[in-house]
């Protein structure tokens, strides 16, 4: 195992203050790739090395899940192994979760808080909690906090670090750090632009919404009020674009398999006037299929052929990955939904039919971020427009789909509600072709 010890830090006044902090609870909300995890791990190792054989310590490095914790802390180039000097480390055990054993008897445990029973009964001298806003608040209040109050030990300390996820646990803890009435708490924040080059910051702006950029790179606690597609504005993105349709260019079909309603959206890349704030070419939604009740996948396919059967270019189909799993179907006809799409559209479009889907759907937040960036990125450019006259239900979806109130960033889905299906279908395309990786997931994690 590589053990290289500490390496020099780049000068930064706020980071230096955090590195030297003696406050019991430190809350750090900082931008991506700005050094927060690096400094936090240095602090953890430094305190662990400060314990002697006469008074060995027990420390933790945690994240919402064990998989996340291993990815963050076990990396030999950027994790705890890269900070522990070889003279201090006596060994590493990996079951039931990783533990670093120092020659002094001190231990650093690496675990996830999703299964708290694995660590119940332990007492800690201190620790590091990364990706705080991906965990439920109970992970701190009910699990970790009681483990810092062993009467046989000095009260334990914790560093909380992460990128803000709207106003969730990290925000709640930051309020304590800013309050003069809470002397045990401190709050530290800095943007990525203090560390990352201006060229990389501008590149990031071109790939995400202003809200996402402020959250991911500026470490801002943004608040999204209710709407899932908060960057979509009817007066801005609703345009008469059907007459720009080109029968020889690729046609895009977006599916979400459902019975009531049975839906599909139809789009095409096109050039639009620059005074629309467009980053040409843009995706134009120029049509839809909407079968209100008792729909099956063959009915949607037949409607697509009726409306677009004379199209001469390629037909590219995107949709819900789960529709391709055996036994999961919206039709009583033999075969999965994707089998039925091939069966009905294949003979008509031949080798011009191109189906692009993944083996598994990513978390909803990944798809939502990709969609919101299509409407407008942080550099002010718009990448998707809707012909409301020919796709009225698509417009209704983008305006009406809500988020779960007070919970994680998930779409609110109510039994019988006709919303969400059309926008979901378009979202599968957006996540595949224009992914946003700021939420800890990348497109490559969900294979085709």
PDB file of C-alpha atoms in Angstrom, residues 117-413:
ATOM      1  CA  UNK A 117     -26.292  -1.228  13.006  1.00  0.00           C
ATOM      2  CA  UNK A 118     -22.773  -2.101  11.840  1.00  0.00           C
ATOM      3  CA  UNK A 119     -21.237   0.621  14.015  1.00  0.00           C
ATOM      4  CA  UNK A 120     -23.673   0.849  16.930  1.00  0.00           C
ATOM      5  CA  UNK A 121     -21.976   0.666  20.313  1.00  0.00           C
ATOM      6  CA  UNK A 122     -18.702   2.270  19.191  1.00  0.00           C
ATOM      7  CA  UNK A 123     -17.253   5.413  20.767  1.00  0.00           C
ATOM      8  CA  UNK A 124     -15.257   7.849  18.646  1.00  0.00           C
ATOM      9  CA  UNK A 125     -12.711  10.543  19.340  1.00  0.00           C
ATOM     10  CA  UNK A 126     -13.610  12.282  16.096  1.00  0.00           C
ATOM     11  CA  UNK A 127     -14.243  11.853  12.431  1.00  0.00           C
ATOM     12  CA  UNK A 128     -14.983  13.063   8.943  1.00  0.00           C
ATOM     13  CA  UNK A 129     -18.415  12.989   7.271  1.00  0.00           C
ATOM     14  CA  UNK A 130     -18.224  13.595   3.493  1.00  0.00           C
ATOM     15  CA  UNK A 131     -21.052  14.016   0.960  1.00  0.00           C
ATOM     16  CA  UNK A 132     -23.296  15.068   3.834  1.00  0.00           C
ATOM     17  CA  UNK A 133     -26.301  16.042   1.731  1.00  0.00           C
ATOM     18  CA  UNK A 134     -26.533  12.582   0.165  1.00  0.00           C
ATOM     19  CA  UNK A 135     -27.353  11.142   3.601  1.00  0.00           C
ATOM     20  CA  UNK A 136     -30.563  11.359   5.606  1.00  0.00           C
ATOM     21  CA  UNK A 137     -30.395  13.748   8.606  1.00  0.00           C
ATOM     22  CA  UNK A 138     -30.906  10.823  11.005  1.00  0.00           C
ATOM     23  CA  UNK A 139     -27.447   9.559  10.024  1.00  0.00           C
ATOM     24  CA  UNK A 140     -26.002  12.423  12.056  1.00  0.00           C
ATOM     25  CA  UNK A 141     -28.560  13.056  14.762  1.00  0.00           C
ATOM     26  CA  UNK A 142     -29.449   9.440  15.584  1.00  0.00           C
ATOM     27  CA  UNK A 143     -26.304   7.526  14.669  1.00  0.00           C
ATOM     28  CA  UNK A 144     -23.055   9.506  14.824  1.00  0.00           C
ATOM     29  CA  UNK A 145     -23.832  12.204  17.380  1.00  0.00           C
ATOM     30  CA  UNK A 146     -24.397   9.823  20.344  1.00  0.00           C
ATOM     31  CA  UNK A 147     -21.084   8.077  19.601  1.00  0.00           C
ATOM     32  CA  UNK A 148     -19.137  11.251  20.394  1.00  0.00           C
ATOM     33  CA  UNK A 149     -20.325  11.503  23.998  1.00  0.00           C
ATOM     34  CA  UNK A 150     -18.605   8.602  25.744  1.00  0.00           C
ATOM     35  CA  UNK A 151     -17.899   9.696  29.372  1.00  0.00           C
ATOM     36  CA  UNK A 152     -14.550   7.895  29.250  1.00  0.00           C
ATOM     37  CA  UNK A 153     -13.329  10.119  26.422  1.00  0.00           C
ATOM     38  CA  UNK A 154     -12.945  13.782  25.646  1.00  0.00           C
ATOM     39  CA  UNK A 155     -16.035  14.900  23.634  1.00  0.00           C
ATOM     40  CA  UNK A 156     -15.544  13.884  20.030  1.00  0.00           C
ATOM     41  CA  UNK A 157     -15.248  16.221  17.062  1.00  0.00           C
ATOM     42  CA  UNK A 158     -16.564  16.033  13.463  1.00  0.00           C
ATOM     43  CA  UNK A 159     -15.807  17.735  10.172  1.00  0.00           C
ATOM     44  CA  UNK A 160     -18.811  17.840   7.818  1.00  0.00           C
ATOM     45  CA  UNK A 161     -17.976  18.496   4.187  1.00  0.00           C
ATOM     46  CA  UNK A 162     -19.822  18.521   0.904  1.00  0.00           C
ATOM     47  CA  UNK A 163     -21.362  20.448  -1.930  1.00  0.00           C
ATOM     48  CA  UNK A 164     -24.775  21.933  -1.111  1.00  0.00           C
ATOM     49  CA  UNK A 165     -27.885  20.044  -2.225  1.00  0.00           C
ATOM     50  CA  UNK A 166     -30.394  22.878  -1.916  1.00  0.00           C
ATOM     51  CA  UNK A 167     -31.176  23.520   1.769  1.00  0.00           C
ATOM     52  CA  UNK A 168     -30.745  20.143   3.376  1.00  0.00           C
ATOM     53  CA  UNK A 169     -28.560  18.822   6.219  1.00  0.00           C
ATOM     54  CA  UNK A 170     -25.407  20.722   5.237  1.00  0.00           C
ATOM     55  CA  UNK A 171     -27.401  23.952   5.189  1.00  0.00           C
ATOM     56  CA  UNK A 172     -28.948  23.192   8.579  1.00  0.00           C
ATOM     57  CA  UNK A 173     -25.522  22.551  10.086  1.00  0.00           C
ATOM     58  CA  UNK A 174     -24.048  25.640   8.434  1.00  0.00           C
ATOM     59  CA  UNK A 175     -26.596  27.767  10.290  1.00  0.00           C
ATOM     60  CA  UNK A 176     -25.115  26.448  13.529  1.00  0.00           C
ATOM     61  CA  UNK A 177     -21.641  27.312  12.309  1.00  0.00           C
ATOM     62  CA  UNK A 178     -22.696  30.907  11.603  1.00  0.00           C
ATOM     63  CA  UNK A 179     -24.530  31.405  14.883  1.00  0.00           C
ATOM     64  CA  UNK A 180     -22.720  33.322  17.671  1.00  0.00           C
ATOM     65  CA  UNK A 181     -24.815  31.316  20.128  1.00  0.00           C
ATOM     66  CA  UNK A 182     -23.086  28.076  19.026  1.00  0.00           C
ATOM     67  CA  UNK A 183     -19.382  28.371  19.966  1.00  0.00           C
ATOM     68  CA  UNK A 184     -18.769  24.655  19.280  1.00  0.00           C
ATOM     69  CA  UNK A 185     -19.567  25.148  15.593  1.00  0.00           C
ATOM     70  CA  UNK A 186     -17.702  26.858  12.735  1.00  0.00           C
ATOM     71  CA  UNK A 187     -18.573  27.292   9.053  1.00  0.00           C
ATOM     72  CA  UNK A 188     -16.112  27.491   6.165  1.00  0.00           C
ATOM     73  CA  UNK A 189     -16.855  28.075   2.486  1.00  0.00           C
ATOM     74  CA  UNK A 190     -15.000  28.935  -0.711  1.00  0.00           C
ATOM     75  CA  UNK A 191     -15.861  28.660  -4.440  1.00  0.00           C
ATOM     76  CA  UNK A 192     -14.143  26.468  -6.998  1.00  0.00           C
ATOM     77  CA  UNK A 193     -13.083  29.631  -8.852  1.00  0.00           C
ATOM     78  CA  UNK A 194     -10.558  30.316  -6.065  1.00  0.00           C
ATOM     79  CA  UNK A 195      -8.741  27.101  -7.001  1.00  0.00           C
ATOM     80  CA  UNK A 196      -9.693  26.027 -10.536  1.00  0.00           C
ATOM     81  CA  UNK A 197      -8.543  27.848 -13.670  1.00  0.00           C
ATOM     82  CA  UNK A 198     -10.863  30.427 -15.276  1.00  0.00           C
ATOM     83  CA  UNK A 199     -10.929  28.332 -18.461  1.00  0.00           C
ATOM     84  CA  UNK A 200     -12.293  25.311 -16.605  1.00  0.00           C
ATOM     85  CA  UNK A 201     -14.912  27.446 -14.847  1.00  0.00           C
ATOM     86  CA  UNK A 202     -16.137  28.789 -18.199  1.00  0.00           C
ATOM     87  CA  UNK A 203     -16.237  25.237 -19.572  1.00  0.00           C
ATOM     88  CA  UNK A 204     -18.404  24.159 -16.630  1.00  0.00           C
ATOM     89  CA  UNK A 205     -20.841  27.008 -17.265  1.00  0.00           C
ATOM     90  CA  UNK A 206     -21.483  25.711 -20.772  1.00  0.00           C
ATOM     91  CA  UNK A 207     -22.618  22.323 -19.478  1.00  0.00           C
ATOM     92  CA  UNK A 208     -24.980  23.048 -16.572  1.00  0.00           C
ATOM     93  CA  UNK A 209     -27.710  25.415 -15.486  1.00  0.00           C
ATOM     94  CA  UNK A 210     -27.017  28.585 -13.528  1.00  0.00           C
ATOM     95  CA  UNK A 211     -28.558  26.964 -10.458  1.00  0.00           C
ATOM     96  CA  UNK A 212     -26.428  23.836 -10.844  1.00  0.00           C
ATOM     97  CA  UNK A 213     -23.301  25.920 -11.416  1.00  0.00           C
ATOM     98  CA  UNK A 214     -23.973  28.052  -8.347  1.00  0.00           C
ATOM     99  CA  UNK A 215     -24.526  24.901  -6.299  1.00  0.00           C
ATOM    100  CA  UNK A 216     -21.653  22.795  -7.645  1.00  0.00           C
ATOM    101  CA  UNK A 217     -18.922  25.378  -8.238  1.00  0.00           C
ATOM    102  CA  UNK A 218     -19.904  28.405  -6.146  1.00  0.00           C
ATOM    103  CA  UNK A 219     -21.007  26.351  -3.099  1.00  0.00           C
ATOM    104  CA  UNK A 220     -24.308  28.248  -2.872  1.00  0.00           C
ATOM    105  CA  UNK A 221     -27.301  26.894  -0.979  1.00  0.00           C
ATOM    106  CA  UNK A 222     -29.781  27.429  -3.814  1.00  0.00           C
ATOM    107  CA  UNK A 223     -33.444  26.678  -3.264  1.00  0.00           C
ATOM    108  CA  UNK A 224     -35.600  25.179  -6.007  1.00  0.00           C
ATOM    109  CA  UNK A 225     -39.239  25.852  -5.200  1.00  0.00           C
ATOM    110  CA  UNK A 226     -41.382  22.953  -6.289  1.00  0.00           C
ATOM    111  CA  UNK A 227     -40.916  22.727 -10.058  1.00  0.00           C
ATOM    112  CA  UNK A 228     -38.823  19.877 -11.422  1.00  0.00           C
ATOM    113  CA  UNK A 229     -38.014  21.747 -14.654  1.00  0.00           C
ATOM    114  CA  UNK A 230     -37.384  25.131 -13.082  1.00  0.00           C
ATOM    115  CA  UNK A 231     -35.398  26.498 -16.057  1.00  0.00           C
ATOM    116  CA  UNK A 232     -38.249  25.987 -18.531  1.00  0.00           C
ATOM    117  CA  UNK A 233     -40.279  29.112 -19.321  1.00  0.00           C
ATOM    118  CA  UNK A 234     -43.240  28.884 -21.682  1.00  0.00           C
ATOM    119  CA  UNK A 235     -42.745  32.409 -23.002  1.00  0.00           C
ATOM    120  CA  UNK A 236     -39.057  31.720 -23.731  1.00  0.00           C
ATOM    121  CA  UNK A 237     -38.941  28.087 -24.815  1.00  0.00           C
ATOM    122  CA  UNK A 238     -42.314  27.842 -26.528  1.00  0.00           C
ATOM    123  CA  UNK A 239     -41.727  28.566 -30.235  1.00  0.00           C
ATOM    124  CA  UNK A 240     -43.403  27.769 -33.547  1.00  0.00           C
ATOM    125  CA  UNK A 241     -40.713  25.491 -35.007  1.00  0.00           C
ATOM    126  CA  UNK A 242     -42.631  22.690 -36.738  1.00  0.00           C
ATOM    127  CA  UNK A 243     -42.011  24.297 -40.128  1.00  0.00           C
ATOM    128  CA  UNK A 244     -38.268  23.749 -39.614  1.00  0.00           C
ATOM    129  CA  UNK A 245     -38.737  19.966 -39.764  1.00  0.00           C
ATOM    130  CA  UNK A 246     -36.485  18.279 -42.342  1.00  0.00           C
ATOM    131  CA  UNK A 247     -37.613  14.833 -43.574  1.00  0.00           C
ATOM    132  CA  UNK A 248     -34.047  13.897 -44.525  1.00  0.00           C
ATOM    133  CA  UNK A 249     -32.436  14.649 -41.163  1.00  0.00           C
ATOM    134  CA  UNK A 250     -32.467  12.371 -38.105  1.00  0.00           C
ATOM    135  CA  UNK A 251     -35.783  12.232 -36.241  1.00  0.00           C
ATOM    136  CA  UNK A 252     -35.757  11.642 -32.475  1.00  0.00           C
ATOM    137  CA  UNK A 253     -38.474   9.697 -30.653  1.00  0.00           C
ATOM    138  CA  UNK A 254     -38.668   9.794 -26.853  1.00  0.00           C
ATOM    139  CA  UNK A 255     -40.636   7.033 -25.091  1.00  0.00           C
ATOM    140  CA  UNK A 256     -41.866   6.339 -21.581  1.00  0.00           C
ATOM    141  CA  UNK A 257     -43.888   3.137 -21.465  1.00  0.00           C
ATOM    142  CA  UNK A 258     -47.273   3.698 -19.862  1.00  0.00           C
ATOM    143  CA  UNK A 259     -50.944   2.800 -20.320  1.00  0.00           C
ATOM    144  CA  UNK A 260     -52.721   5.981 -19.278  1.00  0.00           C
ATOM    145  CA  UNK A 261     -51.638   7.985 -21.117  1.00  0.00           C
ATOM    146  CA  UNK A 262     -49.614   6.272 -23.816  1.00  0.00           C
ATOM    147  CA  UNK A 263     -47.055   8.807 -24.939  1.00  0.00           C
ATOM    148  CA  UNK A 264     -44.140   9.675 -27.167  1.00  0.00           C
ATOM    149  CA  UNK A 265     -42.435  12.977 -27.956  1.00  0.00           C
ATOM    150  CA  UNK A 266     -40.828  13.724 -31.306  1.00  0.00           C
ATOM    151  CA  UNK A 267     -37.894  16.050 -31.860  1.00  0.00           C
ATOM    152  CA  UNK A 268     -35.185  17.068 -34.270  1.00  0.00           C
ATOM    153  CA  UNK A 269     -31.960  19.070 -34.077  1.00  0.00           C
ATOM    154  CA  UNK A 270     -32.319  22.353 -35.960  1.00  0.00           C
ATOM    155  CA  UNK A 271     -31.044  25.888 -36.393  1.00  0.00           C
ATOM    156  CA  UNK A 272     -33.127  28.674 -34.819  1.00  0.00           C
ATOM    157  CA  UNK A 273     -32.694  32.483 -34.660  1.00  0.00           C
ATOM    158  CA  UNK A 274     -29.798  33.611 -32.482  1.00  0.00           C
ATOM    159  CA  UNK A 275     -31.956  36.248 -30.809  1.00  0.00           C
ATOM    160  CA  UNK A 276     -33.752  33.362 -29.066  1.00  0.00           C
ATOM    161  CA  UNK A 277     -30.608  32.957 -26.968  1.00  0.00           C
ATOM    162  CA  UNK A 278     -29.937  29.638 -28.710  1.00  0.00           C
ATOM    163  CA  UNK A 279     -26.756  27.594 -28.863  1.00  0.00           C
ATOM    164  CA  UNK A 280     -27.337  26.200 -32.354  1.00  0.00           C
ATOM    165  CA  UNK A 281     -28.143  23.540 -33.247  1.00  0.00           C
ATOM    166  CA  UNK A 282     -30.913  23.046 -30.684  1.00  0.00           C
ATOM    167  CA  UNK A 283     -33.335  20.207 -30.052  1.00  0.00           C
ATOM    168  CA  UNK A 284     -36.812  21.189 -31.207  1.00  0.00           C
ATOM    169  CA  UNK A 285     -39.778  19.222 -29.888  1.00  0.00           C
ATOM    170  CA  UNK A 286     -42.085  19.256 -32.900  1.00  0.00           C
ATOM    171  CA  UNK A 287     -44.734  16.654 -32.073  1.00  0.00           C
ATOM    172  CA  UNK A 288     -46.145  14.160 -29.607  1.00  0.00           C
ATOM    173  CA  UNK A 289     -48.268  11.065 -29.278  1.00  0.00           C
ATOM    174  CA  UNK A 290     -50.905  11.272 -26.560  1.00  0.00           C
ATOM    175  CA  UNK A 291     -53.357   8.383 -26.137  1.00  0.00           C
ATOM    176  CA  UNK A 292     -55.316   9.231 -23.020  1.00  0.00           C
ATOM    177  CA  UNK A 293     -56.447   5.784 -21.832  1.00  0.00           C
ATOM    178  CA  UNK A 294     -56.094   2.055 -22.475  1.00  0.00           C
ATOM    179  CA  UNK A 295     -52.920   2.481 -24.476  1.00  0.00           C
ATOM    180  CA  UNK A 296     -50.384  -0.195 -25.279  1.00  0.00           C
ATOM    181  CA  UNK A 297     -46.971   0.086 -26.859  1.00  0.00           C
ATOM    182  CA  UNK A 298     -48.190  -1.182 -30.275  1.00  0.00           C
ATOM    183  CA  UNK A 299     -50.819   1.597 -30.331  1.00  0.00           C
ATOM    184  CA  UNK A 300     -48.143   4.249 -29.708  1.00  0.00           C
ATOM    185  CA  UNK A 301     -45.972   2.736 -32.441  1.00  0.00           C
ATOM    186  CA  UNK A 302     -48.816   2.683 -34.965  1.00  0.00           C
ATOM    187  CA  UNK A 303     -49.552   6.326 -34.229  1.00  0.00           C
ATOM    188  CA  UNK A 304     -45.887   7.174 -34.776  1.00  0.00           C
ATOM    189  CA  UNK A 305     -46.017   5.466 -38.173  1.00  0.00           C
ATOM    190  CA  UNK A 306     -49.258   7.256 -39.074  1.00  0.00           C
ATOM    191  CA  UNK A 307     -47.754  10.660 -38.241  1.00  0.00           C
ATOM    192  CA  UNK A 308     -44.103  10.214 -39.253  1.00  0.00           C
ATOM    193  CA  UNK A 309     -44.049   7.163 -41.511  1.00  0.00           C
ATOM    194  CA  UNK A 310     -42.924   9.197 -44.537  1.00  0.00           C
ATOM    195  CA  UNK A 311     -39.776  10.382 -42.783  1.00  0.00           C
ATOM    196  CA  UNK A 312     -36.755   9.609 -44.986  1.00  0.00           C
ATOM    197  CA  UNK A 313     -33.894  10.021 -42.497  1.00  0.00           C
ATOM    198  CA  UNK A 314     -32.840   7.925 -39.519  1.00  0.00           C
ATOM    199  CA  UNK A 315     -35.273   7.471 -36.636  1.00  0.00           C
ATOM    200  CA  UNK A 316     -33.476   7.466 -33.266  1.00  0.00           C
ATOM    201  CA  UNK A 317     -35.478   6.112 -30.325  1.00  0.00           C
ATOM    202  CA  UNK A 318     -34.704   6.786 -26.639  1.00  0.00           C
ATOM    203  CA  UNK A 319     -36.632   5.668 -23.597  1.00  0.00           C
ATOM    204  CA  UNK A 320     -36.994   4.020 -20.218  1.00  0.00           C
ATOM    205  CA  UNK A 321     -34.350   1.312 -19.763  1.00  0.00           C
ATOM    206  CA  UNK A 322     -36.662  -0.774 -17.567  1.00  0.00           C
ATOM    207  CA  UNK A 323     -38.973  -1.347 -20.526  1.00  0.00           C
ATOM    208  CA  UNK A 324     -36.409  -3.740 -21.899  1.00  0.00           C
ATOM    209  CA  UNK A 325     -36.424  -6.094 -18.926  1.00  0.00           C
ATOM    210  CA  UNK A 326     -38.197  -9.383 -19.206  1.00  0.00           C
ATOM    211  CA  UNK A 327     -41.605  -9.318 -17.640  1.00  0.00           C
ATOM    212  CA  UNK A 328     -41.824  -5.534 -17.309  1.00  0.00           C
ATOM    213  CA  UNK A 329     -44.282  -4.375 -19.930  1.00  0.00           C
ATOM    214  CA  UNK A 330     -47.323  -2.226 -20.523  1.00  0.00           C
ATOM    215  CA  UNK A 331     -48.793  -4.752 -22.912  1.00  0.00           C
ATOM    216  CA  UNK A 332     -50.311  -8.178 -22.499  1.00  0.00           C
ATOM    217  CA  UNK A 333     -48.815  -9.055 -25.885  1.00  0.00           C
ATOM    218  CA  UNK A 334     -45.807 -11.376 -25.687  1.00  0.00           C
ATOM    219  CA  UNK A 335     -42.491  -9.541 -25.386  1.00  0.00           C
ATOM    220  CA  UNK A 336     -41.149  -6.542 -23.530  1.00  0.00           C
ATOM    221  CA  UNK A 337     -41.938  -2.990 -24.572  1.00  0.00           C
ATOM    222  CA  UNK A 338     -38.608  -2.662 -26.366  1.00  0.00           C
ATOM    223  CA  UNK A 339     -39.267  -5.914 -28.198  1.00  0.00           C
ATOM    224  CA  UNK A 340     -42.570  -4.456 -29.335  1.00  0.00           C
ATOM    225  CA  UNK A 341     -40.941  -1.219 -30.489  1.00  0.00           C
ATOM    226  CA  UNK A 342     -38.589  -3.226 -32.701  1.00  0.00           C
ATOM    227  CA  UNK A 343     -41.415  -5.444 -33.933  1.00  0.00           C
ATOM    228  CA  UNK A 344     -43.680  -2.570 -34.998  1.00  0.00           C
ATOM    229  CA  UNK A 345     -41.228   0.162 -36.042  1.00  0.00           C
ATOM    230  CA  UNK A 346     -38.510  -2.100 -37.464  1.00  0.00           C
ATOM    231  CA  UNK A 347     -40.339  -3.318 -40.583  1.00  0.00           C
ATOM    232  CA  UNK A 348     -41.363   0.230 -41.514  1.00  0.00           C
ATOM    233  CA  UNK A 349     -38.086   2.096 -40.974  1.00  0.00           C
ATOM    234  CA  UNK A 350     -35.690  -0.822 -41.548  1.00  0.00           C
ATOM    235  CA  UNK A 351     -32.025  -0.150 -40.807  1.00  0.00           C
ATOM    236  CA  UNK A 352     -32.855   3.536 -40.336  1.00  0.00           C
ATOM    237  CA  UNK A 353     -34.318   2.637 -36.919  1.00  0.00           C
ATOM    238  CA  UNK A 354     -31.709   3.207 -34.189  1.00  0.00           C
ATOM    239  CA  UNK A 355     -32.574   2.363 -30.568  1.00  0.00           C
ATOM    240  CA  UNK A 356     -30.385   3.875 -27.865  1.00  0.00           C
ATOM    241  CA  UNK A 357     -31.057   2.972 -24.252  1.00  0.00           C
ATOM    242  CA  UNK A 358     -29.167   1.946 -21.155  1.00  0.00           C
ATOM    243  CA  UNK A 359     -29.247  -1.265 -19.197  1.00  0.00           C
ATOM    244  CA  UNK A 360     -30.346   0.631 -16.096  1.00  0.00           C
ATOM    245  CA  UNK A 361     -31.772   4.068 -15.409  1.00  0.00           C
ATOM    246  CA  UNK A 362     -29.636   6.486 -13.366  1.00  0.00           C
ATOM    247  CA  UNK A 363     -31.071   8.300 -10.318  1.00  0.00           C
ATOM    248  CA  UNK A 364     -33.750  10.867 -11.177  1.00  0.00           C
ATOM    249  CA  UNK A 365     -31.544  13.772 -10.117  1.00  0.00           C
ATOM    250  CA  UNK A 366     -29.108  12.938 -12.938  1.00  0.00           C
ATOM    251  CA  UNK A 367     -31.886  13.092 -15.514  1.00  0.00           C
ATOM    252  CA  UNK A 368     -33.386  16.272 -14.015  1.00  0.00           C
ATOM    253  CA  UNK A 369     -30.043  18.054 -14.095  1.00  0.00           C
ATOM    254  CA  UNK A 370     -29.474  17.065 -17.714  1.00  0.00           C
ATOM    255  CA  UNK A 371     -32.937  18.308 -18.714  1.00  0.00           C
ATOM    256  CA  UNK A 372     -32.661  21.631 -16.894  1.00  0.00           C
ATOM    257  CA  UNK A 373     -29.333  22.259 -18.590  1.00  0.00           C
ATOM    258  CA  UNK A 374     -30.999  21.715 -21.977  1.00  0.00           C
ATOM    259  CA  UNK A 375     -33.370  24.594 -21.295  1.00  0.00           C
ATOM    260  CA  UNK A 376     -30.592  26.959 -20.237  1.00  0.00           C
ATOM    261  CA  UNK A 377     -26.960  26.540 -19.234  1.00  0.00           C
ATOM    262  CA  UNK A 378     -25.054  28.834 -16.892  1.00  0.00           C
ATOM    263  CA  UNK A 379     -23.576  30.743 -19.840  1.00  0.00           C
ATOM    264  CA  UNK A 380     -27.108  31.897 -20.764  1.00  0.00           C
ATOM    265  CA  UNK A 381     -27.520  29.645 -23.817  1.00  0.00           C
ATOM    266  CA  UNK A 382     -30.715  27.676 -24.560  1.00  0.00           C
ATOM    267  CA  UNK A 383     -30.573  24.233 -26.115  1.00  0.00           C
ATOM    268  CA  UNK A 384     -34.191  23.019 -26.390  1.00  0.00           C
ATOM    269  CA  UNK A 385     -37.457  24.542 -27.609  1.00  0.00           C
ATOM    270  CA  UNK A 386     -41.035  23.248 -27.787  1.00  0.00           C
ATOM    271  CA  UNK A 387     -43.639  23.860 -30.481  1.00  0.00           C
ATOM    272  CA  UNK A 388     -46.541  24.187 -28.069  1.00  0.00           C
ATOM    273  CA  UNK A 389     -49.182  23.984 -30.802  1.00  0.00           C
ATOM    274  CA  UNK A 390     -47.934  20.542 -31.859  1.00  0.00           C
ATOM    275  CA  UNK A 391     -46.694  19.312 -28.451  1.00  0.00           C
ATOM    276  CA  UNK A 392     -49.088  20.829 -25.900  1.00  0.00           C
ATOM    277  CA  UNK A 393     -48.761  18.007 -23.365  1.00  0.00           C
ATOM    278  CA  UNK A 394     -44.964  18.274 -23.447  1.00  0.00           C
ATOM    279  CA  UNK A 395     -45.375  21.920 -22.497  1.00  0.00           C
ATOM    280  CA  UNK A 396     -47.781  20.932 -19.704  1.00  0.00           C
ATOM    281  CA  UNK A 397     -45.233  18.459 -18.352  1.00  0.00           C
ATOM    282  CA  UNK A 398     -42.360  20.898 -18.258  1.00  0.00           C
ATOM    283  CA  UNK A 399     -44.535  23.462 -16.510  1.00  0.00           C
ATOM    284  CA  UNK A 400     -46.426  21.161 -14.161  1.00  0.00           C
ATOM    285  CA  UNK A 401     -44.141  18.371 -12.914  1.00  0.00           C
ATOM    286  CA  UNK A 402     -43.303  18.914  -9.233  1.00  0.00           C
ATOM    287  CA  UNK A 403     -40.612  17.763  -6.849  1.00  0.00           C
ATOM    288  CA  UNK A 404     -41.241  15.840  -3.647  1.00  0.00           C
ATOM    289  CA  UNK A 405     -41.682  18.518  -0.978  1.00  0.00           C
ATOM    290  CA  UNK A 406     -39.135  18.487   1.806  1.00  0.00           C
ATOM    291  CA  UNK A 407     -37.478  15.305   0.581  1.00  0.00           C
ATOM    292  CA  UNK A 408     -34.645  14.387  -1.752  1.00  0.00           C
ATOM    293  CA  UNK A 409     -34.586  15.786  -5.263  1.00  0.00           C
ATOM    294  CA  UNK A 410     -37.132  13.403  -6.741  1.00  0.00           C
ATOM    295  CA  UNK A 411     -40.119  13.848  -9.024  1.00  0.00           C
ATOM    296  CA  UNK A 412     -43.505  13.767  -7.326  1.00  0.00           C
ATOM    297  CA  UNK A 413     -45.501  10.972  -8.976  1.00  0.00           C
TER     298      UNK A 413
END
